[in-house]
């Protein structure tokens, strides 16, 4: 059926079209001035030293672990309630993902108090995911990392411009990774970004994103582009200027869009507070967040009821989703599975409701009244 209220709507208008046409007409469509402009925007808006544009966040995560020197048999502590790319990237290096549970139905991020018990002499890093743009317990996590000499990667895909105690998410750990996939806050189809305050890491990321070739510096020093060396085993993880020109428009529209999302979340909170057995994670959080998605967790009901509620919403024209099917339950992850009771509960009882800037109060009312009616009847 055609949803009347989709989970997400692109925040696109003529601006994006114009930007693409301009880039095409400039005759330079691969990595170039638009990628640079986008990187400068990230540096400025996130108040971080370096930003490197990439093909997507999966390649960003891969490079993050690679430049942090994560190697075969090393262990990396990670959540299971995330998109599979977060944890796949650990395995690209040959390292072992060690799943840590999330905190509670109210705080569905990695549990800062459960991390230390998982640390062994093989542990090299922690990757955190800021769900829906709500920050992980970064003070606690950074203190543990410091004490045990561990690196911290932030998967900040849900949280561009989100803040934790005045700092932008992605700039607190060693490396932050962002995605510009179609349904993210910044949409370009495919695209990604790494941010870091470490100049050595940035240099290596730039090298690895383009085959380990020194061509850029050679171009500058020798004045021609023919002579280059390959000094590292790199990849082609470069973004192109067509996508970057869309991203520049999107980043410039982001703050206004996030303000609208804050209002949408307020409408949801007012209504969901009155529905029995519905928990809104991070309901009492204050601080600027991106509100990438609108997750709720049902309590005192079965998974079957959760699934039936989703069907009722579907029948009422409301698209929903689940964030996320827990990774430790996937066939390809059986060898890494361990007991994660809170993650198990949330993955079985979570529903993601529609969230985008142009969602109206009437639509939020329709979604919440359908949800309440369906929960009452089941
Ligand atoms: C979207 C997403 C990714 C993957 O990003 P791509 O750009 O599609 O590679 C990784 N982690 C999280 C939490 C995401 O939401």
mmCIF file of C-alpha atoms and ligand atoms in Angstrom:
data_model
loop_
_atom_site.group_PDB
_atom_site.id
_atom_site.type_symbol
_atom_site.label_atom_id
_atom_site.label_comp_id
_atom_site.label_asym_id
_atom_site.label_seq_id
_atom_site.Cartn_x
_atom_site.Cartn_y
_atom_site.Cartn_z
ATOM 1 C CA UNK A 1 0.000 0.000 0.000
ATOM 2 C CA UNK A 2 0.953 3.638 -0.366
ATOM 3 C CA UNK A 3 1.797 5.065 3.072
ATOM 4 C CA UNK A 4 0.190 8.386 3.799
ATOM 5 C CA UNK A 5 2.769 8.967 6.540
ATOM 6 C CA UNK A 6 6.171 7.551 5.636
ATOM 7 C CA UNK A 7 8.911 6.883 8.182
ATOM 8 C CA UNK A 8 11.082 9.583 6.645
ATOM 9 C CA UNK A 9 10.818 12.310 4.005
ATOM 10 C CA UNK A 10 13.710 13.796 2.047
ATOM 11 C CA UNK A 11 14.281 17.470 2.823
ATOM 12 C CA UNK A 12 15.001 18.300 -0.833
ATOM 13 C CA UNK A 13 13.930 21.241 -3.012
ATOM 14 C CA UNK A 14 15.222 23.156 -6.067
ATOM 15 C CA UNK A 15 18.416 24.017 -4.145
ATOM 16 C CA UNK A 16 19.745 20.457 -4.406
ATOM 17 C CA UNK A 17 18.793 20.283 -8.105
ATOM 18 C CA UNK A 18 20.543 23.571 -8.783
ATOM 19 C CA UNK A 19 23.675 22.448 -6.954
ATOM 20 C CA UNK A 20 23.894 19.230 -8.994
ATOM 21 C CA UNK A 21 23.394 21.073 -12.304
ATOM 22 C CA UNK A 22 26.076 23.607 -11.355
ATOM 23 C CA UNK A 23 28.555 20.865 -10.471
ATOM 24 C CA UNK A 24 27.874 18.984 -13.712
ATOM 25 C CA UNK A 25 28.303 22.188 -15.733
ATOM 26 C CA UNK A 26 31.571 22.964 -13.941
ATOM 27 C CA UNK A 27 32.967 19.854 -15.716
ATOM 28 C CA UNK A 28 34.546 18.663 -12.455
ATOM 29 C CA UNK A 29 32.428 15.861 -10.969
ATOM 30 C CA UNK A 30 34.846 13.664 -8.978
ATOM 31 C CA UNK A 31 36.561 14.557 -5.660
ATOM 32 C CA UNK A 32 37.364 18.256 -5.854
ATOM 33 C CA UNK A 33 36.303 21.712 -4.667
ATOM 34 C CA UNK A 34 32.807 20.636 -3.535
ATOM 35 C CA UNK A 35 34.207 17.856 -1.327
ATOM 36 C CA UNK A 36 36.621 20.414 0.116
ATOM 37 C CA UNK A 37 33.799 22.886 0.741
ATOM 38 C CA UNK A 38 31.812 20.175 2.517
ATOM 39 C CA UNK A 39 34.813 19.236 4.670
ATOM 40 C CA UNK A 40 35.298 22.899 5.641
ATOM 41 C CA UNK A 41 31.627 23.124 6.613
ATOM 42 C CA UNK A 42 32.023 20.131 8.925
ATOM 43 C CA UNK A 43 35.183 21.563 10.487
ATOM 44 C CA UNK A 44 33.402 24.845 11.118
ATOM 45 C CA UNK A 45 30.046 23.510 12.344
ATOM 46 C CA UNK A 46 31.446 20.709 14.508
ATOM 47 C CA UNK A 47 34.369 22.790 15.800
ATOM 48 C CA UNK A 48 36.753 19.967 14.946
ATOM 49 C CA UNK A 49 40.237 20.143 13.384
ATOM 50 C CA UNK A 50 39.795 17.793 10.432
ATOM 51 C CA UNK A 51 37.019 16.357 8.270
ATOM 52 C CA UNK A 52 37.545 13.921 5.389
ATOM 53 C CA UNK A 53 34.705 13.130 2.968
ATOM 54 C CA UNK A 54 34.216 9.481 1.997
ATOM 55 C CA UNK A 55 31.991 7.198 -0.077
ATOM 56 C CA UNK A 56 29.813 6.241 2.911
ATOM 57 C CA UNK A 57 29.933 5.665 6.662
ATOM 58 C CA UNK A 58 30.833 1.999 6.281
ATOM 59 C CA UNK A 59 34.131 3.009 4.631
ATOM 60 C CA UNK A 60 34.565 5.692 7.314
ATOM 61 C CA UNK A 61 34.225 3.063 10.048
ATOM 62 C CA UNK A 62 36.606 0.733 8.236
ATOM 63 C CA UNK A 63 39.250 3.462 7.895
ATOM 64 C CA UNK A 64 38.721 4.491 11.528
ATOM 65 C CA UNK A 65 39.662 1.042 12.798
ATOM 66 C CA UNK A 66 42.464 0.739 10.305
ATOM 67 C CA UNK A 67 44.180 4.035 11.167
ATOM 68 C CA UNK A 68 43.729 3.317 14.879
ATOM 69 C CA UNK A 69 45.779 0.209 14.165
ATOM 70 C CA UNK A 70 43.136 -2.333 15.174
ATOM 71 C CA UNK A 71 44.499 -5.711 14.111
ATOM 72 C CA UNK A 72 43.634 -9.367 13.842
ATOM 73 C CA UNK A 73 42.574 -10.927 17.174
ATOM 74 C CA UNK A 74 42.267 -7.517 18.862
ATOM 75 C CA UNK A 75 38.971 -6.988 20.657
ATOM 76 C CA UNK A 76 36.637 -4.024 20.145
ATOM 77 C CA UNK A 77 33.729 -3.394 22.512
ATOM 78 C CA UNK A 78 30.512 -2.437 20.681
ATOM 79 C CA UNK A 79 26.735 -2.384 21.028
ATOM 80 C CA UNK A 80 24.530 -4.976 19.306
ATOM 81 C CA UNK A 81 21.575 -2.574 18.939
ATOM 82 C CA UNK A 82 22.910 -0.767 15.867
ATOM 83 C CA UNK A 83 23.085 -1.063 12.108
ATOM 84 C CA UNK A 84 25.247 -4.033 11.124
ATOM 85 C CA UNK A 85 27.851 -1.775 9.417
ATOM 86 C CA UNK A 86 29.066 -0.540 12.838
ATOM 87 C CA UNK A 87 30.198 -4.041 13.756
ATOM 88 C CA UNK A 88 31.061 -5.379 10.290
ATOM 89 C CA UNK A 89 33.746 -2.675 10.179
ATOM 90 C CA UNK A 90 35.445 -4.147 13.257
ATOM 91 C CA UNK A 91 35.643 -7.502 11.477
ATOM 92 C CA UNK A 92 37.164 -6.008 8.287
ATOM 93 C CA UNK A 93 40.382 -5.600 10.297
ATOM 94 C CA UNK A 94 40.261 -9.177 11.582
ATOM 95 C CA UNK A 95 39.415 -7.949 15.085
ATOM 96 C CA UNK A 96 36.745 -9.488 17.299
ATOM 97 C CA UNK A 97 33.564 -7.602 18.222
ATOM 98 C CA UNK A 98 32.704 -7.927 21.918
ATOM 99 C CA UNK A 99 29.069 -6.986 22.441
ATOM 100 C CA UNK A 100 28.157 -4.842 25.414
ATOM 101 C CA UNK A 101 24.532 -4.514 26.528
ATOM 102 C CA UNK A 102 22.576 -1.259 26.381
ATOM 103 C CA UNK A 103 21.622 0.491 29.606
ATOM 104 C CA UNK A 104 17.806 0.292 29.837
ATOM 105 C CA UNK A 105 14.541 0.807 27.999
ATOM 106 C CA UNK A 106 14.986 4.503 28.782
ATOM 107 C CA UNK A 107 18.627 4.787 27.653
ATOM 108 C CA UNK A 108 19.076 2.515 24.641
ATOM 109 C CA UNK A 109 22.784 3.322 24.154
ATOM 110 C CA UNK A 110 25.742 1.172 25.233
ATOM 111 C CA UNK A 111 25.868 0.851 29.055
ATOM 112 C CA UNK A 112 28.870 2.819 30.305
ATOM 113 C CA UNK A 113 28.775 0.807 33.530
ATOM 114 C CA UNK A 114 28.981 -2.551 31.745
ATOM 115 C CA UNK A 115 32.019 -1.819 29.567
ATOM 116 C CA UNK A 116 34.825 -2.292 32.082
ATOM 117 C CA UNK A 117 33.903 -5.902 32.891
ATOM 118 C CA UNK A 118 34.411 -6.795 29.208
ATOM 119 C CA UNK A 119 37.951 -5.430 28.962
ATOM 120 C CA UNK A 120 40.723 -7.995 28.500
ATOM 121 C CA UNK A 121 44.394 -7.627 27.558
ATOM 122 C CA UNK A 122 43.252 -7.908 23.912
ATOM 123 C CA UNK A 123 40.817 -4.974 24.084
ATOM 124 C CA UNK A 124 41.994 -2.084 21.901
ATOM 125 C CA UNK A 125 38.951 0.099 21.297
ATOM 126 C CA UNK A 126 35.338 0.942 22.066
ATOM 127 C CA UNK A 127 32.827 2.000 19.416
ATOM 128 C CA UNK A 128 29.752 3.879 20.594
ATOM 129 C CA UNK A 129 26.569 4.614 18.667
ATOM 130 C CA UNK A 130 24.508 7.652 19.652
ATOM 131 C CA UNK A 131 21.009 6.270 19.022
ATOM 132 C CA UNK A 132 18.591 8.716 17.407
ATOM 133 C CA UNK A 133 21.232 11.390 18.067
ATOM 134 C CA UNK A 134 21.071 11.077 21.877
ATOM 135 C CA UNK A 135 24.572 10.993 23.349
ATOM 136 C CA UNK A 136 26.150 7.988 25.017
ATOM 137 C CA UNK A 137 27.589 8.445 28.535
ATOM 138 C CA UNK A 138 30.740 9.953 27.084
ATOM 139 C CA UNK A 139 32.367 11.194 30.334
ATOM 140 C CA UNK A 140 32.228 7.699 31.770
ATOM 141 C CA UNK A 141 33.296 6.027 28.515
ATOM 142 C CA UNK A 142 36.225 8.400 27.892
ATOM 143 C CA UNK A 143 37.427 7.864 31.483
ATOM 144 C CA UNK A 144 37.393 4.075 31.033
ATOM 145 C CA UNK A 145 39.200 4.438 27.693
ATOM 146 C CA UNK A 146 41.874 6.613 29.275
ATOM 147 C CA UNK A 147 42.359 4.269 32.222
ATOM 148 C CA UNK A 148 42.794 1.216 29.965
ATOM 149 C CA UNK A 149 44.503 2.987 27.061
ATOM 150 C CA UNK A 150 41.712 2.264 24.569
ATOM 151 C CA UNK A 151 40.725 4.154 21.431
ATOM 152 C CA UNK A 152 37.172 5.466 21.073
ATOM 153 C CA UNK A 153 35.297 5.610 17.760
ATOM 154 C CA UNK A 154 31.951 7.400 17.644
ATOM 155 C CA UNK A 155 29.429 6.140 15.108
ATOM 156 C CA UNK A 156 27.647 9.489 14.914
ATOM 157 C CA UNK A 157 25.462 8.572 11.909
ATOM 158 C CA UNK A 158 22.327 9.520 13.863
ATOM 159 C CA UNK A 159 23.706 12.701 15.329
ATOM 160 C CA UNK A 160 25.040 15.439 13.048
ATOM 161 C CA UNK A 161 25.128 18.658 15.169
ATOM 162 C CA UNK A 162 23.856 16.750 18.238
ATOM 163 C CA UNK A 163 25.606 17.817 21.424
ATOM 164 C CA UNK A 164 26.962 16.306 24.617
ATOM 165 C CA UNK A 165 27.810 18.890 27.279
ATOM 166 C CA UNK A 166 28.410 21.525 24.611
ATOM 167 C CA UNK A 167 30.572 19.311 22.373
ATOM 168 C CA UNK A 168 29.367 18.020 19.006
ATOM 169 C CA UNK A 169 28.949 14.255 18.783
ATOM 170 C CA UNK A 170 31.741 12.710 16.753
ATOM 171 C CA UNK A 171 34.359 15.106 18.188
ATOM 172 C CA UNK A 172 34.687 13.586 21.682
ATOM 173 C CA UNK A 173 36.396 10.271 20.893
ATOM 174 C CA UNK A 174 39.462 9.723 18.671
ATOM 175 C CA UNK A 175 37.402 9.544 15.471
ATOM 176 C CA UNK A 176 33.777 10.312 14.562
ATOM 177 C CA UNK A 177 31.959 8.805 11.569
ATOM 178 C CA UNK A 178 28.933 10.174 9.699
ATOM 179 C CA UNK A 179 26.653 8.884 6.934
ATOM 180 C CA UNK A 180 24.814 10.753 4.182
ATOM 181 C CA UNK A 181 22.693 7.765 3.115
ATOM 182 C CA UNK A 182 19.274 8.821 1.748
ATOM 183 C CA UNK A 183 17.380 8.491 5.013
ATOM 184 C CA UNK A 184 19.931 10.259 7.231
ATOM 185 C CA UNK A 185 19.684 13.864 8.503
ATOM 186 C CA UNK A 186 22.051 14.879 5.683
ATOM 187 C CA UNK A 187 21.042 12.982 2.525
ATOM 188 C CA UNK A 188 23.063 12.545 -0.655
ATOM 189 C CA UNK A 189 22.092 8.989 -1.662
ATOM 190 C CA UNK A 190 25.445 7.603 -0.524
ATOM 191 C CA UNK A 191 28.169 9.504 1.282
ATOM 192 C CA UNK A 192 30.115 9.767 4.511
ATOM 193 C CA UNK A 193 32.558 11.771 6.600
ATOM 194 C CA UNK A 194 35.263 11.172 9.176
ATOM 195 C CA UNK A 195 36.130 13.849 11.720
ATOM 196 C CA UNK A 196 39.122 13.908 14.069
ATOM 197 C CA UNK A 197 41.274 16.345 16.021
ATOM 198 C CA UNK A 198 44.391 14.219 15.391
ATOM 199 C CA UNK A 199 46.429 15.480 12.414
ATOM 200 C CA UNK A 200 48.395 12.223 12.053
ATOM 201 C CA UNK A 201 45.178 10.206 11.807
ATOM 202 C CA UNK A 202 43.785 12.666 9.271
ATOM 203 C CA UNK A 203 46.871 12.343 7.062
ATOM 204 C CA UNK A 204 46.633 8.561 7.036
ATOM 205 C CA UNK A 205 42.858 8.654 6.369
ATOM 206 C CA UNK A 206 43.444 10.910 3.327
ATOM 207 C CA UNK A 207 46.147 8.560 2.085
ATOM 208 C CA UNK A 208 44.059 5.404 2.532
ATOM 209 C CA UNK A 209 40.946 6.932 1.004
ATOM 210 C CA UNK A 210 42.814 7.226 -2.314
ATOM 211 C CA UNK A 211 44.864 4.051 -2.900
ATOM 212 C CA UNK A 212 47.708 5.089 -0.563
ATOM 213 C CA UNK A 213 48.895 7.396 -3.350
ATOM 214 C CA UNK A 214 50.954 10.518 -2.714
ATOM 215 C CA UNK A 215 49.656 12.199 -5.854
ATOM 216 C CA UNK A 216 48.173 15.229 -4.152
ATOM 217 C CA UNK A 217 51.423 16.310 -2.450
ATOM 218 C CA UNK A 218 53.412 15.465 -5.577
ATOM 219 C CA UNK A 219 51.079 17.597 -7.641
ATOM 220 C CA UNK A 220 51.784 20.485 -5.311
ATOM 221 C CA UNK A 221 55.538 20.075 -5.011
ATOM 222 C CA UNK A 222 56.374 19.117 -8.612
ATOM 223 C CA UNK A 223 53.702 21.057 -10.436
ATOM 224 C CA UNK A 224 52.542 18.071 -12.506
ATOM 225 C CA UNK A 225 50.358 15.058 -11.739
ATOM 226 C CA UNK A 226 52.274 12.222 -13.380
ATOM 227 C CA UNK A 227 54.780 11.205 -10.739
ATOM 228 C CA UNK A 228 53.431 9.590 -7.623
ATOM 229 C CA UNK A 229 54.354 6.922 -5.146
ATOM 230 C CA UNK A 230 52.128 4.377 -3.383
ATOM 231 C CA UNK A 231 53.225 4.345 0.225
ATOM 232 C CA UNK A 232 50.391 2.410 1.904
ATOM 233 C CA UNK A 233 47.761 -0.207 0.991
ATOM 234 C CA UNK A 234 44.785 2.037 0.344
ATOM 235 C CA UNK A 235 41.309 1.924 -1.158
ATOM 236 C CA UNK A 236 39.066 4.054 -3.314
ATOM 237 C CA UNK A 237 36.806 5.500 -0.616
ATOM 238 C CA UNK A 238 36.514 8.981 -2.144
ATOM 239 C CA UNK A 239 33.271 10.951 -2.321
ATOM 240 C CA UNK A 240 32.446 12.757 -5.594
ATOM 241 C CA UNK A 241 31.657 16.435 -6.116
ATOM 242 C CA UNK A 242 28.108 15.760 -7.381
ATOM 243 C CA UNK A 243 27.134 14.228 -4.052
ATOM 244 C CA UNK A 244 29.232 16.727 -2.112
ATOM 245 C CA UNK A 245 27.370 19.622 -3.746
ATOM 246 C CA UNK A 246 24.072 18.103 -2.526
ATOM 247 C CA UNK A 247 25.592 17.651 0.943
ATOM 248 C CA UNK A 248 26.668 21.305 1.108
ATOM 249 C CA UNK A 249 23.047 22.383 0.524
ATOM 250 C CA UNK A 250 21.825 19.804 3.040
ATOM 251 C CA UNK A 251 24.278 20.895 5.748
ATOM 252 C CA UNK A 252 23.234 24.515 5.280
ATOM 253 C CA UNK A 253 19.561 23.486 5.722
ATOM 254 C CA UNK A 254 20.278 21.207 8.683
ATOM 255 C CA UNK A 255 19.877 23.563 11.642
ATOM 256 C CA UNK A 256 16.435 24.723 10.474
ATOM 257 C CA UNK A 257 15.383 21.104 9.897
ATOM 258 C CA UNK A 258 16.587 20.025 13.356
ATOM 259 C CA UNK A 259 14.591 22.872 14.944
ATOM 260 C CA UNK A 260 11.450 21.499 13.257
ATOM 261 C CA UNK A 261 12.263 18.000 14.489
ATOM 262 C CA UNK A 262 12.525 19.315 18.060
ATOM 263 C CA UNK A 263 8.930 20.574 17.743
ATOM 264 C CA UNK A 264 7.781 17.259 16.242
ATOM 265 C CA UNK A 265 9.348 15.365 19.154
ATOM 266 C CA UNK A 266 7.604 17.693 21.615
ATOM 267 C CA UNK A 267 4.217 16.862 19.985
ATOM 268 C CA UNK A 268 5.038 13.162 20.285
ATOM 269 C CA UNK A 269 6.162 13.439 23.939
ATOM 270 C CA UNK A 270 2.973 15.274 24.961
ATOM 271 C CA UNK A 271 0.814 12.514 23.513
ATOM 272 C CA UNK A 272 2.924 9.423 24.238
ATOM 273 C CA UNK A 273 3.208 10.363 27.937
ATOM 274 C CA UNK A 274 -0.512 9.552 28.258
ATOM 275 C CA UNK A 275 -0.307 6.091 26.685
ATOM 276 C CA UNK A 276 0.161 3.255 29.161
ATOM 277 C CA UNK A 277 3.081 0.851 28.585
ATOM 278 C CA UNK A 278 4.868 3.176 26.167
ATOM 279 C CA UNK A 279 8.413 4.241 27.063
ATOM 280 C CA UNK A 280 10.056 7.012 25.068
ATOM 281 C CA UNK A 281 13.828 6.499 25.336
ATOM 282 C CA UNK A 282 15.712 9.619 26.465
ATOM 283 C CA UNK A 283 12.370 11.323 27.270
ATOM 284 C CA UNK A 284 13.967 13.534 29.934
ATOM 285 C CA UNK A 285 17.091 14.393 27.956
ATOM 286 C CA UNK A 286 17.850 18.055 27.631
ATOM 287 C CA UNK A 287 20.463 19.344 25.232
ATOM 288 C CA UNK A 288 20.479 19.892 21.488
ATOM 289 C CA UNK A 289 19.941 16.655 19.536
ATOM 290 C CA UNK A 290 19.289 15.737 15.918
ATOM 291 C CA UNK A 291 16.208 13.530 16.480
ATOM 292 C CA UNK A 292 17.183 11.311 13.569
ATOM 293 C CA UNK A 293 14.474 8.787 14.449
ATOM 294 C CA UNK A 294 11.588 8.486 16.951
ATOM 295 C CA UNK A 295 11.961 5.187 18.814
ATOM 296 C CA UNK A 296 9.514 3.940 21.455
ATOM 297 C CA UNK A 297 9.692 0.788 23.594
ATOM 298 C CA UNK A 298 6.559 -1.106 24.697
ATOM 299 C CA UNK A 299 6.478 -2.552 28.208
ATOM 300 C CA UNK A 300 4.314 -5.303 29.751
ATOM 301 C CA UNK A 301 3.316 -6.660 26.346
ATOM 302 C CA UNK A 302 4.603 -9.486 24.159
ATOM 303 C CA UNK A 303 6.570 -9.192 20.918
ATOM 304 C CA UNK A 304 3.423 -10.460 19.140
ATOM 305 C CA UNK A 305 1.541 -7.422 20.459
ATOM 306 C CA UNK A 306 4.362 -5.139 19.248
ATOM 307 C CA UNK A 307 4.095 -6.692 15.799
ATOM 308 C CA UNK A 308 0.289 -6.335 15.793
ATOM 309 C CA UNK A 309 0.559 -2.681 16.801
ATOM 310 C CA UNK A 310 2.859 -2.161 13.819
ATOM 311 C CA UNK A 311 0.240 -3.795 11.560
ATOM 312 C CA UNK A 312 -2.502 -1.511 12.968
ATOM 313 C CA UNK A 313 -0.307 1.502 12.231
ATOM 314 C CA UNK A 314 0.378 0.170 8.741
ATOM 315 C CA UNK A 315 -3.380 -0.257 8.164
ATOM 316 C CA UNK A 316 -3.817 3.366 9.244
ATOM 317 C CA UNK A 317 -1.272 4.456 6.626
ATOM 318 C CA UNK A 318 1.646 4.891 9.020
ATOM 319 C CA UNK A 319 5.017 3.405 8.118
ATOM 320 C CA UNK A 320 7.104 2.165 11.059
ATOM 321 C CA UNK A 321 10.395 0.356 11.469
ATOM 322 C CA UNK A 322 12.551 -1.412 14.081
ATOM 323 C CA UNK A 323 15.877 0.079 15.184
ATOM 324 C CA UNK A 324 17.423 -2.336 15.231
ATOM 325 C CA UNK A 325 17.224 -6.089 14.748
ATOM 326 C CA UNK A 326 20.043 -6.905 17.206
ATOM 327 C CA UNK A 327 23.261 -7.934 15.466
ATOM 328 C CA UNK A 328 24.192 -10.765 17.856
ATOM 329 C CA UNK A 329 21.155 -12.688 16.608
ATOM 330 C CA UNK A 330 22.128 -12.631 12.912
ATOM 331 C CA UNK A 331 23.320 -15.963 11.436
ATOM 332 C CA UNK A 332 26.663 -14.456 10.488
ATOM 333 C CA UNK A 333 27.200 -13.307 14.090
ATOM 334 C CA UNK A 334 26.437 -16.501 16.005
ATOM 335 C CA UNK A 335 30.066 -16.954 17.073
ATOM 336 C CA UNK A 336 30.062 -13.527 18.779
ATOM 337 C CA UNK A 337 26.703 -13.892 20.560
ATOM 338 C CA UNK A 338 26.607 -13.514 24.334
ATOM 339 C CA UNK A 339 23.833 -12.757 26.846
ATOM 340 C CA UNK A 340 22.468 -9.224 26.254
ATOM 341 C CA UNK A 341 19.127 -9.183 28.094
ATOM 342 C CA UNK A 342 18.341 -5.460 27.716
ATOM 343 C CA UNK A 343 19.242 -5.449 24.022
ATOM 344 C CA UNK A 344 17.078 -8.572 23.555
ATOM 345 C CA UNK A 345 14.147 -6.850 25.241
ATOM 346 C CA UNK A 346 14.417 -3.631 23.264
ATOM 347 C CA UNK A 347 14.917 -5.286 19.872
ATOM 348 C CA UNK A 348 11.739 -7.321 20.572
ATOM 349 C CA UNK A 349 9.615 -4.406 21.843
ATOM 350 C CA UNK A 350 10.811 -1.326 19.966
ATOM 351 C CA UNK A 351 8.844 0.536 17.290
ATOM 352 C CA UNK A 352 10.280 3.435 15.297
ATOM 353 C CA UNK A 353 7.619 6.032 14.497
ATOM 354 C CA UNK A 354 7.796 8.519 11.591
ATOM 355 C CA UNK A 355 10.158 11.478 12.114
ATOM 356 C CA UNK A 356 10.942 14.334 9.715
ATOM 357 C CA UNK A 357 10.786 18.106 9.794
ATOM 358 C CA UNK A 358 7.604 18.483 7.728
ATOM 359 C CA UNK A 359 5.543 16.072 9.860
ATOM 360 C CA UNK A 360 2.450 17.971 11.081
ATOM 361 C CA UNK A 361 0.823 18.017 14.517
ATOM 362 C CA UNK A 362 -2.312 16.420 12.995
ATOM 363 C CA UNK A 363 -0.212 13.574 11.638
ATOM 364 C CA UNK A 364 1.469 13.048 15.025
ATOM 365 C CA UNK A 365 -2.006 13.020 16.605
ATOM 366 C CA UNK A 366 -3.168 10.399 14.074
ATOM 367 C CA UNK A 367 -0.094 8.234 14.738
ATOM 368 C CA UNK A 368 -0.427 8.439 18.536
ATOM 369 C CA UNK A 369 -4.203 7.885 18.652
ATOM 370 C CA UNK A 370 -3.865 4.864 16.353
ATOM 371 C CA UNK A 371 -1.099 3.533 18.608
ATOM 372 C CA UNK A 372 -3.151 4.094 21.790
ATOM 373 C CA UNK A 373 -6.290 2.495 20.322
ATOM 374 C CA UNK A 374 -4.383 -0.511 19.054
ATOM 375 C CA UNK A 375 -2.558 -1.048 22.381
ATOM 376 C CA UNK A 376 -5.905 -0.818 24.238
ATOM 377 C CA UNK A 377 -7.569 -3.381 22.038
ATOM 378 C CA UNK A 378 -4.753 -5.939 22.046
HETATM 379 C C1 LIG B 1 23.456 4.420 8.272
HETATM 380 C C2 LIG B 1 24.310 3.884 9.342
HETATM 381 C C3 LIG B 1 25.553 3.288 9.054
HETATM 382 C C4 LIG B 1 26.028 3.019 7.647
HETATM 383 O O1 LIG B 1 26.174 4.146 6.890
HETATM 384 P P1 LIG B 1 26.415 4.014 5.294
HETATM 385 O O2 LIG B 1 26.712 5.426 4.896
HETATM 386 O O3 LIG B 1 25.142 3.521 4.713
HETATM 387 O O4 LIG B 1 27.547 3.104 5.065
HETATM 388 C C5 LIG B 1 26.344 2.892 10.107
HETATM 389 N N1 LIG B 1 25.933 3.036 11.390
HETATM 390 C C6 LIG B 1 24.744 3.592 11.708
HETATM 391 C C7 LIG B 1 24.353 3.729 13.145
HETATM 392 C C8 LIG B 1 23.893 4.023 10.693
HETATM 393 O O5 LIG B 1 22.706 4.541 11.018
#
